[in-house]
PDB file of C-alpha atoms and ligand atoms in Angstrom:
ATOM      1  CA  MET T   1     -34.295  -8.276   3.635  1.00 43.00           C
ATOM      2  CA  ALA T   2     -33.956  -9.647   7.112  1.00 47.00           C
ATOM      3  CA  GLU T   3     -30.178  -9.172   7.052  1.00 52.00           C
ATOM      4  CA  THR T   4     -30.362  -5.436   6.463  1.00 57.00           C
ATOM      5  CA  ALA T   5     -28.955  -3.625   9.463  1.00 54.00           C
ATOM      6  CA  THR T   6     -31.279  -1.253  11.273  1.00 58.00           C
ATOM      7  CA  PRO T   7     -29.894   2.208  12.077  1.00 58.00           C
ATOM      8  CA  ALA T   8     -29.618   1.150  15.720  1.00 57.00           C
ATOM      9  CA  GLU T   9     -27.499  -1.866  14.763  1.00 56.00           C
ATOM     10  CA  THR T  10     -25.287   0.266  12.558  1.00 56.00           C
ATOM     11  CA  ALA T  11     -24.716   2.668  15.422  1.00 54.00           C
ATOM     12  CA  LYS T  12     -23.921  -0.231  17.735  1.00 53.00           C
ATOM     13  CA  ARG T  13     -21.452  -1.641  15.242  1.00 54.00           C
ATOM     14  CA  ALA T  14     -19.752   1.713  14.794  1.00 64.00           C
ATOM     15  CA  ASN T  15     -18.885   1.809  18.475  1.00 74.00           C
ATOM     16  CA  PRO T  16     -15.115   1.143  18.548  1.00 74.00           C
ATOM     17  CA  GLU T  17     -15.277  -1.350  21.406  1.00 78.00           C
ATOM     18  CA  THR T  18     -18.116  -3.358  19.895  1.00 80.00           C
ATOM     19  CA  LEU T  19     -16.257  -3.306  16.610  1.00 77.00           C
ATOM     20  CA  ARG T  20     -13.057  -4.501  18.219  1.00 79.00           C
ATOM     21  CA  ALA T  21     -14.796  -7.345  20.055  1.00 83.00           C
ATOM     22  CA  ALA T  22     -16.362  -8.578  16.835  1.00 86.00           C
ATOM     23  CA  ARG T  23     -13.096  -8.809  14.905  1.00 87.00           C
ATOM     24  CA  ARG T  24     -11.229 -12.034  14.427  1.00 92.00           C
ATOM     25  CA  SER T  25      -7.660 -11.893  13.107  1.00 95.00           C
ATOM     26  CA  PRO T  26      -6.506 -14.209  10.298  1.00 96.00           C
ATOM     27  CA  ALA T  27      -4.293 -16.324  12.596  1.00 97.00           C
ATOM     28  CA  SER T  28      -6.277 -15.988  15.831  1.00 96.00           C
ATOM     29  CA  HIS T  29      -7.022 -19.737  15.792  1.00 97.00           C
ATOM     30  CA  LEU T  30      -3.263 -20.394  15.874  1.00 97.00           C
ATOM     31  CA  ALA T  31      -2.524 -18.213  18.911  1.00 97.00           C
ATOM     32  CA  PRO T  32      -2.277 -21.138  21.380  1.00 97.00           C
ATOM     33  CA  THR T  33      -0.130 -23.088  18.904  1.00 97.00           C
ATOM     34  CA  PHE T  34       2.178 -20.100  18.419  1.00 97.00           C
ATOM     35  CA  GLU T  35       2.563 -19.890  22.169  1.00 97.00           C
ATOM     36  CA  SER T  36       3.302 -23.578  22.686  1.00 96.00           C
ATOM     37  CA  GLY T  37       5.539 -23.675  19.605  1.00 96.00           C
ATOM     38  CA  SER T  38       7.663 -20.743  20.749  1.00 97.00           C
ATOM     39  CA  VAL T  39      10.952 -21.567  22.438  1.00 96.00           C
ATOM     40  CA  ALA T  40      11.709 -18.873  24.994  1.00 94.00           C
ATOM     41  CA  GLY T  41      15.137 -17.324  24.459  1.00 92.00           C
ATOM     42  CA  THR T  42      15.573 -19.116  21.127  1.00 96.00           C
ATOM     43  CA  VAL T  43      12.762 -18.292  18.748  1.00 97.00           C
ATOM     44  CA  THR T  44       9.275 -16.966  19.364  1.00 98.00           C
ATOM     45  CA  LEU T  45       6.348 -16.362  17.058  1.00 98.00           C
ATOM     46  CA  LYS T  46       3.242 -14.285  17.604  1.00 97.00           C
ATOM     47  CA  GLU T  47       0.618 -12.511  15.594  1.00 97.00           C
ATOM     48  CA  ILE T  48       0.204  -8.760  15.947  1.00 96.00           C
ATOM     49  CA  PRO T  49      -3.372  -8.449  14.745  1.00 94.00           C
ATOM     50  CA  PHE T  50      -5.274  -5.597  13.157  1.00 94.00           C
ATOM     51  CA  GLN T  51      -2.478  -3.179  12.383  1.00 96.00           C
ATOM     52  CA  THR T  52      -3.618  -0.229  10.323  1.00 96.00           C
ATOM     53  CA  MET T  53      -2.254  -0.529   6.783  1.00 97.00           C
ATOM     54  CA  VAL T  54      -2.707   1.948   3.991  1.00 98.00           C
ATOM     55  CA  GLY T  55      -1.580   1.474   0.402  1.00 98.00           C
ATOM     56  CA  ILE T  56      -0.294   4.575  -1.338  1.00 98.00           C
ATOM     57  CA  ARG T  57       0.376   4.995  -5.026  1.00 97.00           C
ATOM     58  CA  VAL T  58       1.883   8.334  -5.891  1.00 97.00           C
ATOM     59  CA  GLU T  59       4.810   9.796  -7.765  1.00 97.00           C
ATOM     60  CA  ARG T  60       7.279  10.386  -4.975  1.00 95.00           C
ATOM     61  CA  ASP T  61       8.735  13.596  -6.425  1.00 96.00           C
ATOM     62  CA  SER T  62       5.362  15.234  -7.080  1.00 96.00           C
ATOM     63  CA  ASP T  63       3.622  17.802  -4.877  1.00 97.00           C
ATOM     64  CA  ALA T  64       1.160  15.141  -3.711  1.00 97.00           C
ATOM     65  CA  GLY T  65       4.127  12.898  -2.909  1.00 97.00           C
ATOM     66  CA  ALA T  66       5.613  15.633  -0.734  1.00 97.00           C
ATOM     67  CA  ARG T  67       2.299  16.226   1.048  1.00 97.00           C
ATOM     68  CA  LEU T  68       1.859  12.496   1.723  1.00 97.00           C
ATOM     69  CA  ALA T  69       5.458  12.291   2.916  1.00 96.00           C
ATOM     70  CA  SER T  70       4.752  15.003   5.465  1.00 95.00           C
ATOM     71  CA  VAL T  71       1.957  12.841   6.937  1.00 95.00           C
ATOM     72  CA  THR T  72       4.011   9.630   6.981  1.00 95.00           C
ATOM     73  CA  ASP T  73       7.338  11.265   7.897  1.00 94.00           C
ATOM     74  CA  GLY T  74       8.888  10.539   4.534  1.00 94.00           C
ATOM     75  CA  LEU T  75       8.394   8.095   1.679  1.00 96.00           C
ATOM     76  CA  PRO T  76      11.156   5.541   1.061  1.00 97.00           C
ATOM     77  CA  ALA T  77      13.159   6.203  -2.104  1.00 96.00           C
ATOM     78  CA  ALA T  78      14.410   2.744  -3.083  1.00 96.00           C
ATOM     79  CA  CYS T  79      13.890  -0.978  -2.674  1.00 96.00           C
ATOM     80  CA  GLY T  80      14.495  -2.076   0.921  1.00 96.00           C
ATOM     81  CA  GLU T  81      14.159   1.382   2.431  1.00 96.00           C
ATOM     82  CA  VAL T  82      11.780   2.040   5.298  1.00 97.00           C
ATOM     83  CA  SER T  83      10.803   5.492   6.477  1.00 96.00           C
ATOM     84  CA  GLY T  84       8.711   6.916   9.267  1.00 91.00           C
ATOM     85  CA  SER T  85       8.801   7.477  12.956  1.00 79.00           C
ATOM     86  CA  GLY T  86       6.599   6.750  15.928  1.00 77.00           C
ATOM     87  CA  ARG T  87       3.321   7.413  14.150  1.00 83.00           C
ATOM     88  CA  ALA T  88       3.713   5.104  11.164  1.00 93.00           C
ATOM     89  CA  THR T  89       6.237   3.002   9.282  1.00 96.00           C
ATOM     90  CA  THR T  90       6.299   3.206   5.491  1.00 97.00           C
ATOM     91  CA  LEU T  91       7.608   0.376   3.342  1.00 97.00           C
ATOM     92  CA  TRP T  92       8.740   0.617  -0.280  1.00 97.00           C
ATOM     93  CA  LEU T  93       6.669  -1.693  -2.507  1.00 96.00           C
ATOM     94  CA  GLY T  94       7.596  -0.259  -5.887  1.00 96.00           C
ATOM     95  CA  PRO T  95       8.893   2.964  -7.464  1.00 94.00           C
ATOM     96  CA  GLU T  96       5.487   4.611  -6.970  1.00 95.00           C
ATOM     97  CA  GLU T  97       3.907   2.287  -4.432  1.00 97.00           C
ATOM     98  CA  PHE T  98       4.188   2.313  -0.646  1.00 97.00           C
ATOM     99  CA  LEU T  99       2.631   0.596   2.349  1.00 97.00           C
ATOM    100  CA  VAL T 100       2.018   2.597   5.516  1.00 97.00           C
ATOM    101  CA  ILE T 101       1.795   0.524   8.685  1.00 97.00           C
ATOM    102  CA  ALA T 102       0.577   1.987  11.946  1.00 97.00           C
ATOM    103  CA  PRO T 103      -0.832   0.680  15.225  1.00 95.00           C
ATOM    104  CA  GLU T 104      -4.436  -0.484  15.294  1.00 93.00           C
ATOM    105  CA  SER T 105      -5.536   2.666  17.141  1.00 92.00           C
ATOM    106  CA  ALA T 106      -4.483   4.846  14.193  1.00 94.00           C
ATOM    107  CA  HIS T 107      -7.403   3.483  12.165  1.00 93.00           C
ATOM    108  CA  ASP T 108     -10.207   5.964  11.641  1.00 92.00           C
ATOM    109  CA  SER T 109     -12.849   3.450  12.764  1.00 88.00           C
ATOM    110  CA  LEU T 110     -11.161   3.297  16.176  1.00 87.00           C
ATOM    111  CA  GLY T 111     -10.795   7.012  16.705  1.00 88.00           C
ATOM    112  CA  GLY T 112      -7.593   7.576  14.737  1.00 92.00           C
ATOM    113  CA  ASP T 113      -7.193   9.883  11.773  1.00 94.00           C
ATOM    114  CA  LEU T 114      -4.382   8.385   9.675  1.00 96.00           C
ATOM    115  CA  ILE T 115      -6.454   7.439   6.635  1.00 96.00           C
ATOM    116  CA  ARG T 116      -8.335  10.721   6.545  1.00 96.00           C
ATOM    117  CA  ALA T 117      -5.049  12.628   6.830  1.00 97.00           C
ATOM    118  CA  LEU T 118      -3.580  10.658   3.924  1.00 97.00           C
ATOM    119  CA  VAL T 119      -6.684  11.036   1.750  1.00 97.00           C
ATOM    120  CA  GLU T 120      -6.624  14.778   2.391  1.00 97.00           C
ATOM    121  CA  ALA T 121      -2.912  14.969   1.605  1.00 97.00           C
ATOM    122  CA  LEU T 122      -3.435  13.293  -1.773  1.00 97.00           C
ATOM    123  CA  GLY T 123      -6.372  15.568  -2.571  1.00 96.00           C
ATOM    124  CA  ASP T 124      -7.448  15.477  -6.207  1.00 96.00           C
ATOM    125  CA  ASP T 125      -3.976  14.718  -7.523  1.00 97.00           C
ATOM    126  CA  PRO T 126      -3.255  11.493  -9.418  1.00 96.00           C
ATOM    127  CA  GLY T 127      -2.622   8.594  -7.049  1.00 97.00           C
ATOM    128  CA  GLN T 128      -4.298   6.308  -4.554  1.00 96.00           C
ATOM    129  CA  VAL T 129      -4.777   6.064  -0.820  1.00 97.00           C
ATOM    130  CA  VAL T 130      -6.489   2.777   0.023  1.00 97.00           C
ATOM    131  CA  ASP T 131      -7.290   1.263   3.416  1.00 97.00           C
ATOM    132  CA  LEU T 132      -5.629  -2.165   3.254  1.00 97.00           C
ATOM    133  CA  SER T 133      -5.810  -2.991   6.957  1.00 96.00           C
ATOM    134  CA  ALA T 134      -7.674  -6.235   6.296  1.00 95.00           C
ATOM    135  CA  ASN T 135      -5.353  -7.290   3.478  1.00 96.00           C
ATOM    136  CA  ARG T 136      -2.438  -8.559   5.540  1.00 97.00           C
ATOM    137  CA  THR T 137      -1.743  -9.626   9.074  1.00 97.00           C
ATOM    138  CA  THR T 138       1.518  -9.264  10.951  1.00 98.00           C
ATOM    139  CA  PHE T 139       3.700 -12.019  12.377  1.00 98.00           C
ATOM    140  CA  GLU T 140       6.552 -11.245  14.697  1.00 98.00           C
ATOM    141  CA  LEU T 141       9.355 -13.772  14.629  1.00 98.00           C
ATOM    142  CA  SER T 142      12.196 -13.102  17.000  1.00 97.00           C
ATOM    143  CA  GLY T 143      15.068 -14.695  18.843  1.00 97.00           C
ATOM    144  CA  ILE T 144      18.573 -15.877  18.027  1.00 97.00           C
ATOM    145  CA  ARG T 145      17.172 -18.591  15.727  1.00 97.00           C
ATOM    146  CA  ALA T 146      14.686 -16.352  13.896  1.00 97.00           C
ATOM    147  CA  ARG T 147      16.966 -15.985  10.887  1.00 97.00           C
ATOM    148  CA  ASP T 148      17.547 -19.753  10.714  1.00 97.00           C
ATOM    149  CA  VAL T 149      13.798 -20.338  10.621  1.00 97.00           C
ATOM    150  CA  LEU T 150      13.298 -17.771   7.854  1.00 97.00           C
ATOM    151  CA  GLU T 151      16.148 -19.141   5.789  1.00 97.00           C
ATOM    152  CA  LYS T 152      14.310 -22.437   5.442  1.00 96.00           C
ATOM    153  CA  GLY T 153      11.734 -20.775   3.245  1.00 94.00           C
ATOM    154  CA  CYS T 154      13.262 -17.567   1.928  1.00 95.00           C
ATOM    155  CA  SER T 155      16.079 -17.346  -0.585  1.00 92.00           C
ATOM    156  CA  LEU T 156      17.065 -13.730   0.115  1.00 93.00           C
ATOM    157  CA  ASP T 157      20.461 -13.138   1.671  1.00 94.00           C
ATOM    158  CA  LEU T 158      19.388 -12.615   5.284  1.00 96.00           C
ATOM    159  CA  HIS T 159      22.900 -12.332   6.677  1.00 96.00           C
ATOM    160  CA  PRO T 160      23.169  -9.125   8.757  1.00 95.00           C
ATOM    161  CA  ARG T 161      25.835  -7.742   6.405  1.00 95.00           C
ATOM    162  CA  ALA T 162      23.278  -7.824   3.568  1.00 94.00           C
ATOM    163  CA  PHE T 163      19.957  -7.481   5.367  1.00 96.00           C
ATOM    164  CA  ARG T 164      20.139  -4.805   8.041  1.00 96.00           C
ATOM    165  CA  ALA T 165      17.662  -3.849  10.715  1.00 96.00           C
ATOM    166  CA  GLY T 166      15.324  -1.205   9.355  1.00 95.00           C
ATOM    167  CA  THR T 167      15.096  -2.837   5.928  1.00 96.00           C
ATOM    168  CA  ALA T 168      12.009  -4.342   4.309  1.00 97.00           C
ATOM    169  CA  LEU T 169      11.735  -6.480   1.180  1.00 97.00           C
ATOM    170  CA  ALA T 170       8.866  -8.000  -0.745  1.00 95.00           C
ATOM    171  CA  THR T 171       9.714 -11.609  -1.434  1.00 92.00           C
ATOM    172  CA  GLU T 172       8.599 -15.215  -1.098  1.00 93.00           C
ATOM    173  CA  ILE T 173       8.594 -17.031   2.238  1.00 96.00           C
ATOM    174  CA  GLY T 174       7.564 -20.667   2.153  1.00 95.00           C
ATOM    175  CA  ASN T 175       6.631 -20.179  -1.517  1.00 92.00           C
ATOM    176  CA  ILE T 176       4.039 -17.511  -0.790  1.00 94.00           C
ATOM    177  CA  PRO T 177       4.464 -13.778  -1.414  1.00 94.00           C
ATOM    178  CA  ALA T 178       5.031 -11.731   1.732  1.00 96.00           C
ATOM    179  CA  MET T 179       6.687  -8.568   2.960  1.00 97.00           C
ATOM    180  CA  LEU T 180       9.602  -9.058   5.320  1.00 98.00           C
ATOM    181  CA  LEU T 181      10.663  -6.241   7.657  1.00 97.00           C
ATOM    182  CA  LYS T 182      13.715  -6.543   9.855  1.00 97.00           C
ATOM    183  CA  THR T 183      12.946  -4.575  12.996  1.00 96.00           C
ATOM    184  CA  GLY T 184      16.021  -5.485  15.066  1.00 96.00           C
ATOM    185  CA  GLU T 185      19.100  -7.682  14.949  1.00 95.00           C
ATOM    186  CA  GLU T 186      17.042 -10.710  15.966  1.00 96.00           C
ATOM    187  CA  SER T 187      13.514  -9.685  15.167  1.00 97.00           C
ATOM    188  CA  PHE T 188      11.496  -9.743  11.995  1.00 98.00           C
ATOM    189  CA  ARG T 189       7.968  -8.791  11.057  1.00 97.00           C
ATOM    190  CA  ILE T 190       6.344 -10.735   8.263  1.00 98.00           C
ATOM    191  CA  PHE T 191       3.261  -9.455   6.476  1.00 98.00           C
ATOM    192  CA  PRO T 192       1.419 -12.263   4.681  1.00 98.00           C
ATOM    193  CA  ARG T 193      -1.937 -11.747   3.012  1.00 97.00           C
ATOM    194  CA  ALA T 194      -4.800 -12.771   5.309  1.00 97.00           C
ATOM    195  CA  SER T 195      -5.633 -15.879   3.292  1.00 97.00           C
ATOM    196  CA  PHE T 196      -2.022 -17.098   3.617  1.00 97.00           C
ATOM    197  CA  ALA T 197      -1.763 -16.455   7.362  1.00 97.00           C
ATOM    198  CA  ASP T 198      -2.731 -19.989   8.385  1.00 97.00           C
ATOM    199  CA  PHE T 199      -0.323 -21.576   5.908  1.00 98.00           C
ATOM    200  CA  LEU T 200       2.612 -19.318   6.747  1.00 98.00           C
ATOM    201  CA  GLY T 201       1.955 -19.581  10.493  1.00 98.00           C
ATOM    202  CA  ARG T 202       2.120 -23.368  10.311  1.00 98.00           C
ATOM    203  CA  TRP T 203       5.156 -23.220   8.012  1.00 97.00           C
ATOM    204  CA  LEU T 204       7.053 -21.075  10.524  1.00 97.00           C
ATOM    205  CA  LEU T 205       5.980 -23.300  13.430  1.00 97.00           C
ATOM    206  CA  ASP T 206       7.312 -26.304  11.540  1.00 97.00           C
ATOM    207  CA  GLY T 207      10.586 -24.471  10.954  1.00 97.00           C
ATOM    208  CA  MET T 208      10.813 -23.608  14.665  1.00 97.00           C
ATOM    209  CA  ARG T 209      10.191 -27.133  15.914  1.00 96.00           C
ATOM    210  CA  GLU T 210      13.766 -28.394  15.713  1.00 94.00           C
ATOM    211  CA  PHE T 211      14.943 -25.637  18.071  1.00 95.00           C
ATOM    212  CA  ALA T 212      12.721 -26.981  20.867  1.00 92.00           C
ATOM    213  CA  SER T 213      14.858 -30.139  21.074  1.00 89.00           C
ATOM    214  CA  PRO T 214      18.348 -30.299  22.507  1.00 87.00           C
ATOM    215  CA  GLU T 215      21.013 -29.723  19.868  1.00 82.00           C
ATOM    216  CA  VAL T 216      22.552 -32.897  18.470  1.00 81.00           C
ATOM    217  CA  PRO T 217      26.291 -32.567  18.858  1.00 81.00           C
TER     218      PRO T 217
ATOM    219  CA  MET I   1      16.850 -21.597 -11.246  1.00 88.00           C
ATOM    220  CA  LEU I   2      17.681 -18.341 -13.026  1.00 92.00           C
ATOM    221  CA  LEU I   3      18.922 -15.443 -10.948  1.00 95.00           C
ATOM    222  CA  ILE I   4      17.326 -12.371 -12.488  1.00 96.00           C
ATOM    223  CA  SER I   5      18.502  -8.852 -11.660  1.00 96.00           C
ATOM    224  CA  CYS I   6      15.398  -6.716 -11.341  1.00 96.00           C
ATOM    225  CA  PRO I   7      16.280  -3.107 -12.304  1.00 95.00           C
ATOM    226  CA  ASN I   8      14.549  -1.954  -9.088  1.00 95.00           C
ATOM    227  CA  CYS I   9      15.263  -4.716  -6.572  1.00 95.00           C
ATOM    228  CA  GLY I  10      18.494  -6.400  -7.631  1.00 94.00           C
ATOM    229  CA  PRO I  11      19.112 -10.134  -8.056  1.00 93.00           C
ATOM    230  CA  ARG I  12      16.172 -12.375  -7.138  1.00 94.00           C
ATOM    231  CA  ASP I  13      15.072 -15.931  -7.810  1.00 92.00           C
ATOM    232  CA  GLU I  14      13.313 -16.640 -11.082  1.00 94.00           C
ATOM    233  CA  THR I  15      10.217 -17.777  -9.131  1.00 93.00           C
ATOM    234  CA  GLU I  16       9.556 -14.141  -8.149  1.00 94.00           C
ATOM    235  CA  PHE I  17       9.079 -13.219 -11.823  1.00 96.00           C
ATOM    236  CA  HIS I  18       6.615 -13.878 -14.600  1.00 97.00           C
ATOM    237  CA  TYR I  19       7.357 -14.083 -18.277  1.00 97.00           C
ATOM    238  CA  GLY I  20       5.675 -11.651 -20.666  1.00 96.00           C
ATOM    239  CA  GLY I  21       6.644 -12.959 -24.096  1.00 96.00           C
ATOM    240  CA  GLN I  22       8.521 -11.296 -26.910  1.00 96.00           C
ATOM    241  CA  ALA I  23       9.465  -7.651 -26.409  1.00 96.00           C
ATOM    242  CA  HIS I  24       9.210  -4.815 -28.938  1.00 96.00           C
ATOM    243  CA  VAL I  25       6.048  -6.047 -30.639  1.00 94.00           C
ATOM    244  CA  ALA I  26       4.589  -2.696 -31.640  1.00 92.00           C
ATOM    245  CA  TYR I  27       0.843  -2.199 -31.639  1.00 94.00           C
ATOM    246  CA  PRO I  28      -0.240  -1.720 -35.254  1.00 95.00           C
ATOM    247  CA  GLU I  29      -0.505   1.928 -36.208  1.00 95.00           C
ATOM    248  CA  ASN I  30      -3.870   1.403 -37.837  1.00 95.00           C
ATOM    249  CA  PRO I  31      -5.457  -1.854 -36.630  1.00 94.00           C
ATOM    250  CA  ASP I  32      -8.619  -1.241 -38.697  1.00 95.00           C
ATOM    251  CA  ALA I  33      -6.613  -1.460 -41.888  1.00 95.00           C
ATOM    252  CA  LEU I  34      -5.252  -4.931 -41.123  1.00 96.00           C
ATOM    253  CA  THR I  35      -6.653  -8.054 -42.717  1.00 96.00           C
ATOM    254  CA  ASP I  36      -7.752 -10.838 -40.379  1.00 96.00           C
ATOM    255  CA  ARG I  37      -4.559 -12.665 -41.166  1.00 96.00           C
ATOM    256  CA  GLN I  38      -2.380  -9.655 -40.337  1.00 96.00           C
ATOM    257  CA  TRP I  39      -4.300  -9.084 -37.103  1.00 96.00           C
ATOM    258  CA  ALA I  40      -3.937 -12.741 -36.124  1.00 96.00           C
ATOM    259  CA  GLU I  41      -0.239 -12.537 -36.868  1.00 95.00           C
ATOM    260  CA  TYR I  42       0.096  -9.442 -34.697  1.00 95.00           C
ATOM    261  CA  LEU I  43      -1.761 -11.154 -31.842  1.00 95.00           C
ATOM    262  CA  PHE I  44      -0.388 -14.666 -31.955  1.00 95.00           C
ATOM    263  CA  TYR I  45       2.719 -14.963 -34.136  1.00 95.00           C
ATOM    264  CA  ARG I  46       5.996 -14.625 -32.308  1.00 95.00           C
ATOM    265  CA  ASP I  47       9.590 -15.324 -33.197  1.00 95.00           C
ATOM    266  CA  ASN I  48      11.006 -18.633 -32.111  1.00 94.00           C
ATOM    267  CA  THR I  49      14.579 -17.509 -31.881  1.00 94.00           C
ATOM    268  CA  LYS I  50      17.457 -19.828 -31.244  1.00 96.00           C
ATOM    269  CA  GLY I  51      19.956 -17.543 -29.511  1.00 95.00           C
ATOM    270  CA  ALA I  52      19.589 -14.005 -28.176  1.00 95.00           C
ATOM    271  CA  PHE I  53      15.924 -13.135 -27.703  1.00 96.00           C
ATOM    272  CA  ALA I  54      14.414  -9.893 -26.391  1.00 97.00           C
ATOM    273  CA  GLU I  55      11.565 -10.608 -23.996  1.00 97.00           C
ATOM    274  CA  ARG I  56       9.466  -8.960 -21.300  1.00 97.00           C
ATOM    275  CA  TRP I  57       9.441  -9.951 -17.636  1.00 98.00           C
ATOM    276  CA  VAL I  58       7.576  -8.674 -14.592  1.00 98.00           C
ATOM    277  CA  HIS I  59       8.824  -8.835 -10.996  1.00 97.00           C
ATOM    278  CA  SER I  60       5.485 -10.097  -9.688  1.00 95.00           C
ATOM    279  CA  THR I  61       6.336 -10.784  -6.052  1.00 93.00           C
ATOM    280  CA  GLY I  62       8.637  -7.776  -5.750  1.00 94.00           C
ATOM    281  CA  CYS I  63       8.159  -4.316  -7.178  1.00 96.00           C
ATOM    282  CA  ARG I  64       5.553  -5.492  -9.742  1.00 95.00           C
ATOM    283  CA  GLN I  65       7.306  -3.556 -12.519  1.00 96.00           C
ATOM    284  CA  TRP I  66       7.901  -4.710 -16.087  1.00 97.00           C
ATOM    285  CA  PHE I  67      11.283  -4.675 -17.791  1.00 97.00           C
ATOM    286  CA  ASN I  68      12.990  -6.089 -20.867  1.00 97.00           C
ATOM    287  CA  MET I  69      15.610  -8.793 -20.988  1.00 97.00           C
ATOM    288  CA  LEU I  70      17.939 -10.068 -23.670  1.00 97.00           C
ATOM    289  CA  ARG I  71      18.310 -13.780 -23.009  1.00 96.00           C
ATOM    290  CA  ASP I  72      20.004 -16.548 -24.941  1.00 96.00           C
ATOM    291  CA  THR I  73      17.356 -19.207 -25.483  1.00 96.00           C
ATOM    292  CA  VAL I  74      19.985 -21.928 -25.797  1.00 96.00           C
ATOM    293  CA  SER I  75      22.286 -21.194 -22.855  1.00 96.00           C
ATOM    294  CA  TYR I  76      19.794 -19.147 -20.755  1.00 95.00           C
ATOM    295  CA  ASP I  77      22.568 -16.592 -20.417  1.00 95.00           C
ATOM    296  CA  ILE I  78      21.041 -13.199 -19.559  1.00 96.00           C
ATOM    297  CA  GLN I  79      22.930 -10.726 -21.745  1.00 95.00           C
ATOM    298  CA  ALA I  80      21.152  -7.507 -20.841  1.00 95.00           C
ATOM    299  CA  ILE I  81      18.322  -6.107 -18.752  1.00 96.00           C
ATOM    300  CA  TYR I  82      16.850  -2.762 -19.768  1.00 95.00           C
ATOM    301  CA  LYS I  83      13.813  -0.578 -19.163  1.00 94.00           C
ATOM    302  CA  MET I  84      10.472  -0.800 -20.903  1.00 94.00           C
ATOM    303  CA  GLY I  85      10.463   1.620 -23.815  1.00 92.00           C
ATOM    304  CA  GLU I  86      14.211   1.451 -24.332  1.00 94.00           C
ATOM    305  CA  PRO I  87      15.458   0.009 -27.634  1.00 94.00           C
ATOM    306  CA  ARG I  88      17.035  -3.407 -27.709  1.00 94.00           C
ATOM    307  CA  PRO I  89      20.732  -3.003 -26.828  1.00 92.00           C
ATOM    308  CA  ASP I  90      23.059  -3.615 -29.728  1.00 85.00           C
ATOM    309  CA  MET I  91      25.079  -6.543 -28.411  1.00 75.00           C
ATOM    310  CA  GLU I  92      27.628  -8.170 -30.668  1.00 60.00           C
ATOM    311  CA  ARG I  93      26.317 -11.651 -30.035  1.00 51.00           C
ATOM    312  CA  ALA I  94      22.791 -10.467 -30.705  1.00 46.00           C
ATOM    313  CA  VAL I  95      23.327  -8.769 -34.052  1.00 45.00           C
ATOM    314  CA  VAL I  96      22.127 -11.714 -36.151  1.00 45.00           C
ATOM    315  CA  ASN I  97      18.608 -11.590 -34.744  1.00 44.00           C
ATOM    316  CA  THR I  98      18.089  -7.855 -34.341  1.00 43.00           C
ATOM    317  CA  THR I  99      15.888  -7.366 -37.404  1.00 42.00           C
ATOM    318  CA  ALA I 100      13.727 -10.370 -36.684  1.00 42.00           C
ATOM    319  CA  ALA I 101      13.026  -9.357 -33.104  1.00 43.00           C
ATOM    320  CA  THR I 102      12.193  -5.705 -33.707  1.00 43.00           C
ATOM    321  CA  THR I 103       9.839  -6.194 -36.653  1.00 42.00           C
ATOM    322  CA  PRO I 104       6.615  -7.977 -35.746  1.00 43.00           C
ATOM    323  CA  GLU I 105       5.536 -10.243 -38.551  1.00 43.00           C
ATOM    324  CA  GLY I 106       2.042  -8.857 -38.761  1.00 42.00           C
ATOM    325  CA  ALA I 107       3.278  -5.346 -39.415  1.00 41.00           C
ATOM    326  CA  THR I 108       5.246  -6.236 -42.502  1.00 40.00           C
ATOM    327  CA  LYS I 109       3.177  -8.893 -44.291  1.00 35.00           C
TER     328      LYS I 109
HETATM  329 ZN1  LIG S 301      11.687  -5.687  -8.604  1.00 55.06          ZN
END
């Protein structure tokens, strides 16, 4: 077939820079809108594209769980918990299910070794290590009004006394399922599936719009 | 909107969950031995309880785990939430329906 890649093309594609240039993130078409819709000092929205994400399913207390935890710097024990350090952040998805999030450069196709290290840590034991980098994108919503924007579409208690920085929950935002990670007092990262990125991006922009106008006394 | 307390995640909106029908419907010990009618009853016949009803739920947008719930079908009052595999809790208000809910029709007829 004409579409079949020749070895030369495959080699060209495997080059990290060529690969990077060819990628298009799920909300890349919204980047200018995110920029114009952001209100400096009040609430800003941007996409952090192409983060490395790896799904892990393993019994946390097993030997394989311990080996995986040594790669990720711990596996969270309960709902809401986040573990990890500089290399990767690990979110709790379920009692035996975790999501590892790392910078783009950690991906094996770009010279990193995170996925290989995790696959090796699991070995032949029961469980899963799956590259989910293309499954979700990352939105960063921050500013003093970030919580107000989220509260328009999320029924979790987002008050700081209940939802602390360093906590992540799987929930619904704007009626679509998404992971919500609170990274700081006024900053959140939202992980929607790629196919929902356009919808959620526009939903958040709509929620941000009122803060661009002067407050009505 | 029901507020359902997931055993893993705590109280969440009903929209995060999906319903899984009647709980404690045991798979027949020997399906080959069942008549077509008994098999159909095992597959499709469920109690239509007025009052406390044991049912399965899954926290689909959260931890994606299944659990059991004892819910009053009249008042929607959630009387108990318990793990898959655990027996139906013996609640005073629920006593009347205990036999009906734990014995699937197909297994006895
Ligand atoms: Zn849950």
